[in-house]
Coordinates of C-alpha atoms and ligand atoms in Angstrom, one line a residue:
M1 CA 8.8 21.7 -27.0
L2 CA 7.8 18.8 -24.8
S3 CA 5.9 15.9 -26.4
L4 CA 4.0 13.4 -24.3
Y5 CA 2.1 10.3 -25.1
N6 CA -1.5 11.0 -24.2
T7 CA -3.6 7.9 -23.4
R8 CA -6.7 10.0 -24.4
S9 CA -5.6 10.3 -28.0
R10 CA -3.2 7.3 -28.2
T11 CA -0.7 9.5 -29.8
V12 CA 2.4 11.6 -28.9
E13 CA 1.2 15.2 -28.7
E14 CA 2.9 18.5 -28.2
F15 CA 2.3 19.6 -24.6
S16 CA 1.1 23.0 -23.6
P17 CA -0.6 23.9 -20.4
L18 CA -4.1 25.4 -20.2
R19 CA -2.8 28.4 -18.4
E20 CA 0.4 29.9 -19.7
D21 CA 2.0 30.4 -16.2
L22 CA 1.2 27.1 -14.5
V23 CA 1.2 23.3 -15.2
T24 CA -1.2 21.4 -12.9
I25 CA -0.4 17.7 -12.2
Y26 CA -2.4 15.1 -10.3
A27 CA -1.0 11.7 -9.4
C28 CA -3.0 8.8 -7.9
G29 CA -1.1 8.0 -4.7
P30 CA -0.8 4.8 -2.7
T31 CA -3.6 3.0 -0.8
V32 CA -2.0 2.8 2.6
Y33 CA -3.2 -0.6 3.8
D34 CA 0.2 -2.2 3.4
Y35 CA 3.7 -1.4 2.2
A36 CA 4.0 -0.1 -1.3
H37 CA 6.1 -2.4 -3.5
I38 CA 8.8 -1.5 -6.0
G39 CA 6.2 -1.8 -8.9
N40 CA 4.2 1.0 -7.3
F41 CA 7.3 3.0 -6.8
R42 CA 8.1 2.7 -10.5
T43 CA 4.9 4.7 -11.2
Y44 CA 5.7 7.3 -8.6
V45 CA 9.3 7.7 -9.9
M46 CA 7.8 8.2 -13.4
T47 CA 5.6 11.1 -12.1
D48 CA 8.6 12.5 -10.2
I49 CA 10.7 12.6 -13.4
L50 CA 7.8 14.2 -15.3
V51 CA 7.5 17.0 -12.7
R52 CA 11.3 17.5 -12.6
T53 CA 11.4 17.6 -16.4
L54 CA 8.6 20.3 -16.5
R55 CA 10.5 22.4 -14.0
Y56 CA 13.8 21.8 -15.8
L57 CA 12.1 23.1 -19.0
G58 CA 11.1 26.2 -17.1
Y59 CA 7.5 25.6 -16.2
T60 CA 6.0 26.4 -12.9
T61 CA 4.2 23.4 -11.5
K62 CA 1.5 22.6 -9.0
F63 CA 1.7 19.0 -8.2
V64 CA -0.9 17.1 -6.1
M65 CA -0.5 13.5 -5.1
N66 CA -3.1 11.9 -2.7
I67 CA -2.8 9.2 -0.1
T68 CA -5.8 6.9 -0.3
D69 CA -6.8 6.1 3.2
V70 CA -10.4 5.0 2.8
G71 CA -12.8 3.6 0.3
H72 CA -10.5 1.5 -2.0
L73 CA -12.3 -1.9 -2.1
T74 CA -10.6 -5.2 -2.7
S75 CA -12.6 -5.6 -5.9
D76 CA -12.8 -2.8 -8.5
S77 CA -16.4 -3.5 -9.1
D78 CA -17.5 -2.0 -5.7
S79 CA -17.8 -5.2 -3.9
G80 CA -15.5 -6.8 -1.3
E81 CA -14.0 -5.2 1.7
D82 CA -12.4 -1.8 2.1
K83 CA -8.6 -2.5 1.9
M84 CA -8.0 -0.3 5.0
E85 CA -10.5 -2.3 7.1
K86 CA -9.0 -5.5 5.8
G87 CA -5.6 -4.3 6.8
A88 CA -6.9 -3.5 10.3
K89 CA -8.3 -7.0 10.8
R90 CA -5.1 -8.5 9.5
E91 CA -3.0 -6.7 12.1
G92 CA -5.5 -6.4 14.9
K93 CA -5.4 -2.6 14.8
T94 CA -7.8 0.1 13.8
A95 CA -8.0 1.3 10.2
W96 CA -6.8 4.7 11.5
D97 CA -3.6 3.1 12.9
I98 CA -3.1 1.2 9.7
A99 CA -3.4 4.4 7.7
R100 CA -0.9 6.3 9.9
F101 CA 1.6 3.5 9.9
Y102 CA 1.7 2.8 6.2
T103 CA 1.6 6.5 5.3
E104 CA 4.8 6.9 7.3
A105 CA 6.4 3.9 5.7
F106 CA 5.5 5.2 2.3
L107 CA 6.9 8.7 3.0
S108 CA 10.1 7.1 4.4
D109 CA 10.6 5.0 1.2
S110 CA 9.8 8.0 -0.9
R111 CA 12.5 10.0 0.7
K112 CA 15.0 7.2 0.2
L113 CA 14.1 7.2 -3.5
N114 CA 14.5 11.0 -3.6
L115 CA 10.9 11.6 -4.7
L116 CA 9.9 15.3 -4.7
D117 CA 7.3 16.2 -2.1
P118 CA 4.1 17.2 -3.9
D119 CA 2.7 20.7 -3.2
V120 CA -0.4 19.1 -1.7
R121 CA -0.7 15.6 -0.3
P122 CA -4.4 15.3 0.4
K123 CA -6.2 12.4 2.1
P124 CA -9.8 11.5 1.5
T125 CA -10.5 11.1 5.2
E126 CA -9.8 14.8 5.5
H127 CA -12.0 15.8 2.5
I128 CA -15.3 14.1 3.4
A129 CA -17.3 17.3 3.1
E130 CA -16.0 18.0 -0.4
Q131 CA -16.9 14.4 -1.5
I132 CA -20.4 14.6 0.0
A133 CA -20.9 18.0 -1.8
M134 CA -19.9 16.5 -5.1
V135 CA -22.2 13.5 -4.7
S136 CA -25.0 15.9 -3.8
V137 CA -24.5 17.8 -7.1
L138 CA -24.3 14.6 -9.1
L139 CA -27.6 13.4 -7.5
K140 CA -29.2 16.8 -8.1
K141 CA -28.1 16.8 -11.8
G142 CA -29.5 13.3 -12.3
F143 CA -26.2 11.6 -12.8
A144 CA -26.6 9.4 -9.7
Y145 CA -29.1 7.2 -7.9
S146 CA -29.4 5.6 -4.5
I147 CA -29.8 1.8 -3.9
G148 CA -29.6 -0.5 -0.9
D149 CA -25.8 -0.4 -0.4
G150 CA -24.9 3.0 -1.8
I151 CA -25.2 5.9 -4.1
Y152 CA -24.1 5.0 -7.7
F153 CA -23.1 6.9 -10.7
D154 CA -25.4 6.2 -13.7
T155 CA -23.0 5.6 -16.6
S156 CA -25.8 5.6 -19.1
K157 CA -26.2 9.3 -18.5
V158 CA -22.9 10.2 -20.2
Q159 CA -21.6 9.9 -23.7
N160 CA -18.3 8.3 -24.5
Y161 CA -18.1 6.3 -21.3
G162 CA -14.9 4.2 -21.6
A163 CA -13.3 6.3 -24.3
L164 CA -10.1 6.5 -22.3
A165 CA -9.7 2.8 -22.4
G166 CA -10.6 2.7 -26.1
Q167 CA -13.8 0.9 -25.2
N168 CA -17.5 1.7 -25.4
R169 CA -19.9 1.1 -22.6
E170 CA -21.1 -2.1 -24.2
D171 CA -17.5 -3.5 -24.3
L172 CA -17.0 -2.5 -20.7
K173 CA -20.3 -4.0 -19.7
A174 CA -19.4 -7.3 -21.4
G175 CA -16.0 -7.2 -19.6
A176 CA -17.4 -6.4 -16.2
R177 CA -17.4 -9.1 -13.6
V178 CA -20.4 -11.2 -12.9
E179 CA -22.5 -8.7 -11.1
V180 CA -22.8 -9.1 -7.4
N181 CA -25.2 -6.2 -6.9
P182 CA -28.5 -6.8 -8.9
E183 CA -29.8 -3.4 -7.8
K184 CA -27.3 -1.6 -9.9
K185 CA -28.9 -0.2 -13.1
H186 CA -26.0 -1.0 -15.4
P187 CA -22.9 -3.2 -14.8
T188 CA -20.5 -0.2 -15.4
D189 CA -22.3 2.0 -12.8
F190 CA -20.0 2.6 -9.8
A191 CA -20.3 3.6 -6.2
L192 CA -19.9 7.3 -5.1
W193 CA -20.9 6.7 -1.5
K194 CA -21.3 3.4 0.2
F195 CA -23.5 2.8 3.2
S196 CA -22.0 1.1 6.3
Y197 CA -25.4 -0.5 7.0
P198 CA -27.9 -1.6 4.4
K199 CA -31.3 -0.1 4.1
I200 CA -34.1 -1.3 6.3
L201 CA -37.8 -0.9 6.1
K202 CA -39.1 1.4 8.8
G203 CA -42.9 1.6 8.5
S204 CA -43.4 1.9 4.8
D205 CA -40.2 3.9 4.3
L206 CA -36.8 2.6 3.4
H207 CA -34.2 4.1 5.5
H208 CA -30.5 3.8 6.5
P209 CA -29.9 3.2 10.1
R210 CA -27.2 5.2 11.9
S211 CA -25.7 2.1 13.3
D212 CA -25.9 -1.6 12.9
P213 CA -29.4 -2.8 13.8
A214 CA -27.7 -5.6 15.8
G215 CA -25.5 -3.1 17.6
A216 CA -22.2 -4.2 16.1
K217 CA -19.8 -1.6 14.8
R218 CA -18.8 -2.7 11.3
R219 CA -16.2 -0.2 10.3
D220 CA -13.6 2.1 11.9
M221 CA -13.9 4.7 9.2
E222 CA -17.4 6.0 8.6
W223 CA -19.2 9.4 8.4
E224 CA -22.6 10.9 8.5
S225 CA -24.0 12.0 5.2
P226 CA -27.4 13.3 4.0
W227 CA -28.1 9.7 2.8
G228 CA -26.9 7.6 5.7
V229 CA -23.7 6.7 7.6
G230 CA -21.0 5.4 5.2
F231 CA -17.8 6.2 3.4
P232 CA -16.8 7.6 0.0
G233 CA -16.0 5.5 -3.1
W234 CA -12.4 5.4 -4.3
H235 CA -13.0 7.2 -7.6
I236 CA -14.8 10.2 -6.1
E237 CA -11.9 10.9 -3.8
C238 CA -9.5 11.7 -6.6
S239 CA -12.1 13.8 -8.5
A240 CA -13.0 15.8 -5.4
M241 CA -9.4 16.4 -4.3
G242 CA -8.1 17.0 -7.8
M243 CA -10.8 19.6 -8.5
K244 CA -10.4 21.3 -5.1
Y245 CA -6.7 21.9 -5.5
L246 CA -6.2 22.1 -9.3
G247 CA -9.6 23.3 -10.7
D248 CA -12.1 21.8 -13.1
Q249 CA -9.5 21.0 -15.7
I250 CA -6.1 19.5 -15.0
D251 CA -3.2 19.5 -17.4
I252 CA -1.6 16.2 -16.6
H253 CA -2.9 13.2 -14.6
T254 CA -0.7 10.2 -14.0
G255 CA -0.9 6.6 -12.7
G256 CA -0.2 3.1 -13.7
V257 CA -1.8 1.6 -16.8
D258 CA -4.1 -0.6 -14.7
L259 CA -6.0 2.5 -13.6
I260 CA -7.2 3.3 -17.1
P261 CA -10.3 1.2 -17.6
I262 CA -12.0 1.8 -14.2
H263 CA -10.5 4.3 -11.9
H264 CA -9.5 7.0 -14.4
T265 CA -12.5 6.3 -16.6
N266 CA -14.8 6.9 -13.7
E267 CA -12.9 10.0 -12.5
I268 CA -13.5 11.5 -15.9
V269 CA -17.3 11.1 -16.0
Q270 CA -17.8 12.2 -12.4
S271 CA -15.7 15.4 -12.9
E272 CA -17.1 16.3 -16.3
S273 CA -20.7 15.7 -15.1
M274 CA -20.0 17.9 -12.1
S275 CA -18.3 20.8 -13.8
G276 CA -19.9 20.6 -17.3
K277 CA -16.3 21.1 -18.7
S278 CA -14.4 18.8 -20.9
P279 CA -11.8 17.4 -20.9
Y280 CA -11.3 17.0 -17.2
V281 CA -7.7 16.0 -17.9
R282 CA -5.9 17.2 -21.0
F283 CA -3.0 14.7 -20.8
W284 CA -3.3 11.3 -19.3
V285 CA 0.2 9.8 -18.7
H286 CA 0.3 6.2 -17.7
G287 CA 3.3 4.2 -16.6
Q288 CA 3.9 0.6 -17.7
F289 CA 4.3 -2.2 -15.2
I290 CA 7.3 -3.8 -13.6
L291 CA 7.3 -7.5 -14.3
V292 CA 8.9 -10.5 -12.5
N293 CA 9.6 -13.4 -14.9
G294 CA 7.1 -11.9 -17.4
E295 CA 4.3 -11.4 -14.9
K296 CA 3.0 -8.2 -13.4
M297 CA 4.5 -7.5 -10.0
S298 CA 1.6 -7.4 -7.6
K299 CA 0.5 -8.1 -4.1
S300 CA -2.1 -10.6 -5.2
R301 CA 0.4 -12.7 -7.1
G302 CA 2.8 -12.5 -4.2
N303 CA 5.8 -11.8 -6.6
F304 CA 6.6 -8.5 -5.1
Y305 CA 9.6 -6.9 -3.4
R306 CA 9.7 -3.8 -1.2
L307 CA 12.4 -1.2 -0.8
G308 CA 13.1 -2.8 2.6
D309 CA 14.0 -6.1 0.8
I310 CA 16.5 -4.3 -1.4
E311 CA 18.1 -2.5 1.6
E312 CA 18.3 -5.8 3.5
R313 CA 20.6 -7.1 0.8
G314 CA 22.8 -4.1 1.3
I315 CA 21.8 -2.4 -1.9
D316 CA 21.4 1.3 -2.0
P317 CA 17.8 2.4 -2.8
M318 CA 19.3 4.9 -5.3
A319 CA 20.3 1.8 -7.4
L320 CA 16.6 1.1 -7.8
R321 CA 16.0 4.6 -9.0
Y322 CA 18.8 4.1 -11.4
L323 CA 17.3 0.9 -12.6
Y324 CA 13.9 2.6 -13.2
L325 CA 15.7 5.3 -15.3
T326 CA 17.1 2.6 -17.7
A327 CA 13.7 1.8 -19.2
H328 CA 11.3 4.1 -20.9
Y329 CA 8.1 4.6 -18.8
R330 CA 5.9 3.1 -21.5
S331 CA 7.9 -0.1 -21.7
Y332 CA 7.7 -3.0 -19.3
L333 CA 10.7 -3.3 -17.0
N334 CA 11.6 -6.8 -16.0
F335 CA 12.9 -6.9 -12.4
S336 CA 15.7 -9.2 -11.4
W337 CA 18.4 -9.1 -8.8
E338 CA 21.0 -9.3 -11.6
A339 CA 19.5 -6.2 -13.3
L340 CA 19.5 -4.4 -10.0
D341 CA 23.1 -5.3 -9.3
A342 CA 24.1 -4.1 -12.8
A343 CA 22.3 -0.8 -12.0
A344 CA 24.1 -0.5 -8.7
R345 CA 27.5 -1.0 -10.5
S346 CA 26.6 1.7 -13.1
L347 CA 25.6 4.0 -10.3
T348 CA 28.8 3.4 -8.4
E349 CA 30.8 4.1 -11.6
L350 CA 29.0 7.4 -12.1
R351 CA 29.5 8.4 -8.5
T352 CA 33.2 7.5 -8.7
Q353 CA 33.5 9.8 -11.7
I354 CA 31.7 12.6 -9.9
G355 CA 33.8 12.1 -6.8
N356 CA 37.0 12.3 -8.9
L357 CA 35.7 15.4 -10.6
R358 CA 35.1 17.0 -7.3
A359 CA 38.7 16.4 -6.4
Q360 CA 39.8 18.1 -9.5
I361 CA 37.7 21.2 -9.7
A362 CA 39.7 23.6 -7.6
R363 CA 40.8 25.6 -10.7
R364 CA 38.4 26.9 -13.3
R365 CA 39.7 27.1 -16.8
T366 CA 38.2 29.1 -19.6
L367 CA 36.5 26.8 -22.1
S368 CA 37.9 26.6 -25.6
Q369 CA 35.4 27.3 -28.3
E370 CA 35.5 23.6 -29.1
K371 CA 34.7 22.5 -25.6
L372 CA 32.0 25.2 -25.2
T373 CA 30.3 23.8 -28.3
K374 CA 30.5 20.4 -26.8
V375 CA 28.9 21.5 -23.5
E376 CA 26.1 23.2 -25.3
G377 CA 25.6 20.1 -27.6
Y378 CA 25.2 17.8 -24.6
Q379 CA 22.8 20.2 -23.0
A380 CA 20.7 20.4 -26.1
A381 CA 20.8 16.6 -26.5
F382 CA 19.8 16.0 -22.9
R383 CA 16.9 18.4 -23.2
A384 CA 15.8 17.0 -26.5
S385 CA 15.7 13.4 -25.2
L386 CA 13.4 14.5 -22.3
E387 CA 11.2 16.5 -24.7
N388 CA 10.8 13.4 -26.7
D389 CA 8.1 11.7 -24.6
L390 CA 10.5 11.6 -21.6
N391 CA 13.2 9.5 -23.1
V392 CA 15.0 9.1 -19.8
P393 CA 17.2 6.1 -20.8
Q394 CA 18.7 8.3 -23.5
A395 CA 19.1 11.2 -21.1
L396 CA 20.9 8.9 -18.8
A397 CA 23.2 7.7 -21.6
I398 CA 24.0 11.3 -22.4
T399 CA 24.9 11.9 -18.7
R400 CA 27.3 9.0 -18.8
E401 CA 28.8 10.2 -22.1
V402 CA 29.5 13.6 -20.5
A403 CA 31.2 11.9 -17.5
K404 CA 33.6 10.3 -20.0
S405 CA 34.1 13.3 -22.2
N406 CA 37.1 15.6 -22.4
I407 CA 35.4 18.8 -21.3
P408 CA 37.1 20.5 -18.3
S409 CA 36.2 19.0 -14.9
Q410 CA 34.4 21.9 -13.4
D411 CA 32.1 22.2 -16.5
K412 CA 31.6 18.5 -16.6
Y413 CA 30.7 18.5 -12.9
D414 CA 28.3 21.4 -13.2
L415 CA 26.7 19.9 -16.3
I416 CA 26.1 16.5 -14.6
L417 CA 24.7 18.1 -11.5
D418 CA 22.4 20.2 -13.7
F419 CA 21.2 17.0 -15.4
D420 CA 20.7 15.4 -12.0
E421 CA 18.0 17.9 -11.2
V422 CA 15.9 15.7 -13.5
L423 CA 17.5 12.3 -12.8
G424 CA 17.3 12.8 -9.1
L425 CA 20.3 10.5 -8.3
T426 CA 21.5 12.8 -5.5
L427 CA 24.9 13.1 -7.2
R428 CA 25.4 16.5 -5.4
N429 CA 26.0 14.5 -2.2
V430 CA 29.0 12.6 -3.6
M431 CA 32.2 13.6 -1.9
A432 CA 35.7 13.6 -3.3
P433 CA 37.6 10.5 -2.4
E434 CA 39.8 10.8 0.7
P435 CA 43.5 10.9 -0.1
V436 CA 44.6 7.6 1.2
G437 CA 48.2 8.9 1.6
D438 CA 47.2 10.9 4.7
L439 CA 46.5 7.8 6.7
P440 CA 49.2 6.1 8.7
D441 CA 50.3 2.9 6.9
E442 CA 49.0 0.6 9.5
I443 CA 45.5 2.2 9.4
A444 CA 45.5 2.1 5.6
V445 CA 46.3 -1.7 5.7
L446 CA 43.5 -2.2 8.3
K447 CA 41.1 -0.3 6.1
K448 CA 41.9 -2.5 3.1
E449 CA 41.5 -5.6 5.2
R450 CA 38.1 -4.5 6.5
D451 CA 36.9 -3.5 3.0
A452 CA 37.8 -7.1 1.8
Y453 CA 35.8 -8.6 4.7
R454 CA 32.8 -6.5 3.9
K455 CA 33.0 -7.4 0.2
T456 CA 32.7 -11.1 1.1
N457 CA 29.9 -10.3 3.6
N458 CA 32.1 -11.3 6.5
F459 CA 30.6 -8.6 8.7
Q460 CA 31.8 -10.1 12.0
K461 CA 35.5 -9.9 11.0
A462 CA 34.9 -6.5 9.5
D463 CA 33.5 -5.3 12.8
E464 CA 36.5 -6.7 14.7
V465 CA 38.9 -4.7 12.4
R466 CA 36.7 -1.6 12.9
A467 CA 37.1 -2.1 16.7
R468 CA 40.9 -2.3 16.4
M469 CA 41.0 0.9 14.3
E470 CA 38.8 2.7 16.8
E471 CA 41.2 1.7 19.6
M472 CA 44.0 3.3 17.5
G473 CA 42.0 6.5 17.3
F474 CA 40.3 6.3 13.9
T475 CA 36.7 6.0 12.9
I476 CA 35.4 4.4 9.8
E477 CA 32.3 5.3 7.9
D478 CA 30.7 3.4 5.0
T479 CA 29.5 5.6 2.2
P480 CA 28.1 4.7 -1.2
Q481 CA 31.6 5.5 -2.6
G482 CA 33.3 3.1 -0.2
S483 CA 34.6 3.3 3.3
R484 CA 36.1 6.6 4.6
V485 CA 38.5 6.8 7.5
K486 CA 38.7 9.8 9.9
K487 CA 40.9 10.6 12.9
K488 CA 38.8 10.8 16.0
T489 CA 38.5 14.4 17.2
I490 CA 37.9 13.6 20.9
Ligands
AMP501 P1 -2.3 0.9 -5.6 O1 -1.7 1.2 -4.3 O2 -2.6 -0.6 -5.8 O3 -3.5 1.8 -5.9 O4 -1.2 1.2 -6.7 C1 -0.5 2.3 -6.7 C2 0.1 2.7 -8.1 O5 1.1 1.7 -8.5 C3 -0.9 2.7 -9.2 O6 -0.7 3.9 -10.0 C4 -0.7 1.4 -9.9 O7 -1.1 1.6 -11.3 C5 0.8 1.2 -9.8 N1 1.2 -0.2 -10.0 C6 0.7 -1.3 -9.4 N2 1.4 -2.4 -9.7 C7 2.4 -1.9 -10.5 C8 3.6 -2.6 -11.2 N3 3.7 -3.9 -11.1 N4 4.4 -1.8 -11.9 C9 4.2 -0.5 -12.0 N5 3.2 0.2 -11.4 C10 2.3 -0.5 -10.7
ZN502 ZN1 -6.8 8.2 -8.2

């Protein structure tokens, strides 16, 4: 039985899905105005492990993770610029170009970290009609009102606003920033739809113009709506897309802890007011931050690293995934290059063990009763650690214990690959080491020489040795398990 910490109840609860045959999962995805950093990716890897665990435990899953490509403003209190438009100005491109470019970058990094593809990856720019429909219903039901710069959700119309954050509306109100929009009825009210151009008086009527009265185009991304040209708010996006693909009630919703007090709090009231069903989400699972020297890694603090920075240092992205696995998702993880190097060394050790196993597994032996019991024991322990609120560090420790155990190679290999369905370290791709004895002595010496140059980052010398080897009819390839020499076939 899987137990998960539910932010909604602040306790570890036994998990069971609403429908017996399917677990629905929604994850807040990246805002594609810039590269995602490795703090963001910690949260995505947490969701990835959760989905893999559910599948490992035999559940069928439907997993949706959005790409936010419009409406996420620089300030959470519905003021400031749209991050996409800001990105466009920064790079002298259109917001559409920015979205396309950083979506590709995100997908490329996701593949390098072996993240599962969600079943649906919706974008708000492709779901404008659904969001407009939802705002219309909220207006009709009296949960929303229109003011100069947008349509807002009226948080006084719902009970328990802020319960997810363990706060009542008054606390949240007191905590809200100095209000920049005096037209809002309550400080906690939030935008569902924002107008590109503010209201103007036409005769005795207030009305929203279709374009800037001065003729300037203010935004790249804007759409017609029954209330005026504009764009959706960030929170309505996730509600509209979550409900479209997963229904009125979702089993599990994930994100980082910073999304609890505003984004997820607002998603709940919009969705529940729309459907009349509660709870919108049965299990809220939130990942804790990555820190750098005790501070949250964030773009605004400038203390962030990207996957590209890690690759530039010659470190395999999979070492980062390994580092994530070493901490429980509800604990802070302090990032340092030393910690990443240690993770890379542990990963290399595990891969070497796997490679050696592969070299040994030609013959299958029957398992003695003692060894069979051992295998089953490891399997049960691995499963139990995941079931215990995703204790991945423990699951990883069990995997390492298996690698060192005395169970027969084939069974050990099979067991670790089975565990890797959850860990996602791509251990299946590890090859058996090449028997060095097959290489002519001279080539073996050159290989060693080149390895030594590479170790000390003397890449120029290493390339010179490679060229000599090539002249002698051998190619050399660098793999995570070290260099591999092959005879040229043509
Ligand atoms: P954003 O693109 O800013 O909406 O963030 C994407 C995801 O990354 C959200 O779920 C955030 O909660 C999460 N996140 C942001 N900073 C960190 C961090 N330092 N460590 C872990 N997760 C983070
Ligand atoms: Zn979201």
